[in-house]
Amino acid sequence: MAVNHRCNEQIRISPVRVIDENNEQLGVMPTDEAMSRARSAGMDLVEIAPTERPPVCRIMDYGKFKYGQKRRKQKSREQKLKEIRLHPDIGDHDRNIKLNQAVGFIEKGDKVQFTMIFRGRERFHQNLGFEMFNSIVEGLGERAKVERPPRSEGRRLIMVIAPAKKTATGSGASKEAGPA
């Protein structure tokens, strides 16, 4: 749903309906006049409704507008938490399929919550769940980090995994100061 807005000289249709930076309608005017008003305000003329007749353009700071759109997209993207449910007696192949699902979620940038549900006598063998979670963490390797280590909540064992950061921190912090 990426919308490319035409800006300044890219707007070729005249006349256009203009809205200023304070959301006040300035009316219908030739494109050249609207461009001169935008430049005098130190802003850009951006086409926001190209299908309308005449097209609607807004006087705004286009760089700030694009930055705000990018931030909103990132913010909505980072809120996803996927859950994968397991049982302690799951087979190796089934566990590998669940692990591959988790890898897919992590590569998309989502967090993954592993939930192991214990039934009946299985509750007395929660150490098997901790061992399985450790093998899952080893299977994910460098792609992910444990955000919340395994902990028991009633008859469930829960662990949250988050994607590992792709960029390394700067190496400038390791510089040593000379002796004082």
C-alpha atoms as one frame of an Amber mdcrd trajectory, in Angstrom:
protein
   0.000   0.000   0.000   2.880   2.335  -0.757   1.493   5.609  -2.101   3.875
   7.813  -4.033   2.706  11.388  -3.787   3.605  13.762  -6.593   5.465  16.763
  -5.322   6.252  20.270  -6.683   7.242  20.073 -10.397   5.847  16.541 -10.723
   2.311  17.991 -10.523   1.381  18.711 -14.146  -2.380  19.204 -13.884  -3.751
  22.726 -13.601  -5.840  23.999 -11.812  -5.631  22.367  -8.371  -7.516  22.752
  -5.098  -5.047  23.949  -2.448  -4.987  23.399   1.322  -2.365  25.314   3.298
  -0.192  24.115   6.195  -2.918  25.121   8.713  -5.538  22.915   6.953  -7.358
  25.970   5.587  -8.714  25.726   2.057  -7.272  28.360  -0.249  -9.558  27.357
  -3.115  -8.945  26.383  -6.735  -5.957  28.059  -8.411  -3.427  27.422 -11.182
  -0.591  25.055 -10.278   2.046  27.750 -10.818   0.396  30.056  -8.273   0.069
  27.211  -5.754   3.771  26.362  -6.247   4.789  29.977  -5.663   2.737  30.089
  -2.439   4.374  26.865  -1.227   7.859  28.171  -2.018   7.183  31.498  -0.296
   6.203  29.522   2.822   9.399  27.436   2.499   7.394  24.247   1.959   6.426
  21.807  -0.794   3.232  21.403  -2.801   2.128  17.762  -2.450  -0.712  16.124
  -4.383  -2.760  14.180  -1.802  -5.918  13.303  -3.781  -4.988  12.842  -7.459
  -8.310  11.236  -8.457 -10.432  14.223  -7.425 -11.359  16.889  -9.961  -9.614
  19.236  -9.549  -6.821  17.324  -7.750  -6.297  18.261  -4.089  -2.829  19.513
  -3.150  -1.507  20.449   0.265   1.257  22.852   1.213   3.487  20.949   3.654
   7.042  19.925   4.458   7.311  16.788   2.320  10.393  15.403   4.096   8.661
  15.659   7.470   5.535  14.037   6.004   7.495  11.057   4.607   9.393  10.653
   7.893   6.107  10.563   9.849   4.696   7.927   7.493   7.812   5.789   7.883
   7.690   6.035  11.698   3.996   5.059  11.795   4.693   2.055   9.570   7.596
   0.918  11.774   5.586   1.393  14.954   2.672  -0.689  13.703   5.081  -3.352
  12.462   6.980  -3.892  15.712   3.903  -4.711  17.814   3.417  -8.286  16.523
   3.736 -11.244  18.911   3.225 -14.726  17.459   2.498 -17.727  19.656   3.668
 -21.278  19.059   2.153 -23.946  21.306   3.970 -27.147  22.183   3.496 -30.219
  24.359   6.325 -32.006  26.173   5.801 -35.243  24.220   6.051 -33.620  20.768
   7.971 -35.601  18.152  11.287 -34.442  16.714   9.848 -33.789  13.248   6.903
 -31.822  14.631   9.257 -29.802  16.833  11.408 -29.000  13.787   8.332 -27.784
  11.903   7.449 -25.499  14.830  11.063 -24.306  14.876  10.893 -23.480  11.150
   7.680 -21.523  11.774   9.474 -19.568  14.479  12.398 -18.857  12.134   9.941
 -17.473   9.570   8.309 -15.204  12.148  11.677 -13.989  13.435  12.953 -13.235
   9.926   9.844 -11.082   9.381  10.761  -9.184  12.545   8.058 -10.594  14.829
   8.521 -11.759  18.392   7.644 -15.384  19.137   6.111 -16.678  22.360   6.610
 -20.390  22.929   3.968 -21.887  25.205   4.318 -25.427  26.476   1.168 -26.860
  28.007   1.440 -29.654  30.567  -1.485 -32.050  31.039  -2.047 -34.399  33.938
   1.136 -36.032  35.186   3.252 -34.035  32.716   3.180 -31.154  35.222   5.625
 -33.025  37.437   8.202 -33.195  34.613   8.621 -29.526  33.752  12.368 -30.069
  33.453  11.623 -31.689  30.062  10.048 -28.407  28.984  13.080 -26.393  30.075
  15.343 -28.792  28.150  13.184 -28.488  25.025  13.207 -24.680  25.249  17.015
 -24.769  25.535  17.211 -26.902  22.386  14.885 -24.445  20.605  17.143 -21.528
  21.552  20.158 -23.482  20.250  18.255 -24.253  17.036  17.519 -20.573  16.454
  21.180 -19.690  16.973  22.273 -16.130  16.206  18.981 -15.185  14.531  17.193
 -14.617  17.828  17.716 -13.709  21.450  15.731 -14.698  24.513  13.674 -11.717
  25.590  11.931 -13.478  28.465  13.501 -16.707  29.734  11.313 -19.774  30.344
   9.113 -19.467  33.400   6.320 -21.568  34.797   2.801 -20.154  35.056   0.514
 -22.840  36.446   0.374 -25.654  33.933   2.166 -23.636  31.249   5.795 -22.895
  30.553   6.299 -19.645  28.613   9.336 -18.189  26.830   9.521 -15.157  24.500
  12.090 -14.903  21.705  12.840 -11.667  19.812  14.803 -11.126  16.600  18.484
 -10.368  17.139  19.603  -6.887  16.158  21.149  -6.844  12.701  23.456  -3.880
  13.271  26.399  -4.146  15.629  27.086  -1.413  18.150  29.927   0.983  17.496
  33.414  -0.151  18.394  34.348   3.305  19.680  33.210   2.418  23.198  36.114
   0.006  23.663  38.795   2.696  23.513  40.800   2.894  26.688  41.894   6.085
  28.364  45.558   6.405  29.221  46.753   6.000  32.825  46.029   8.991  35.015
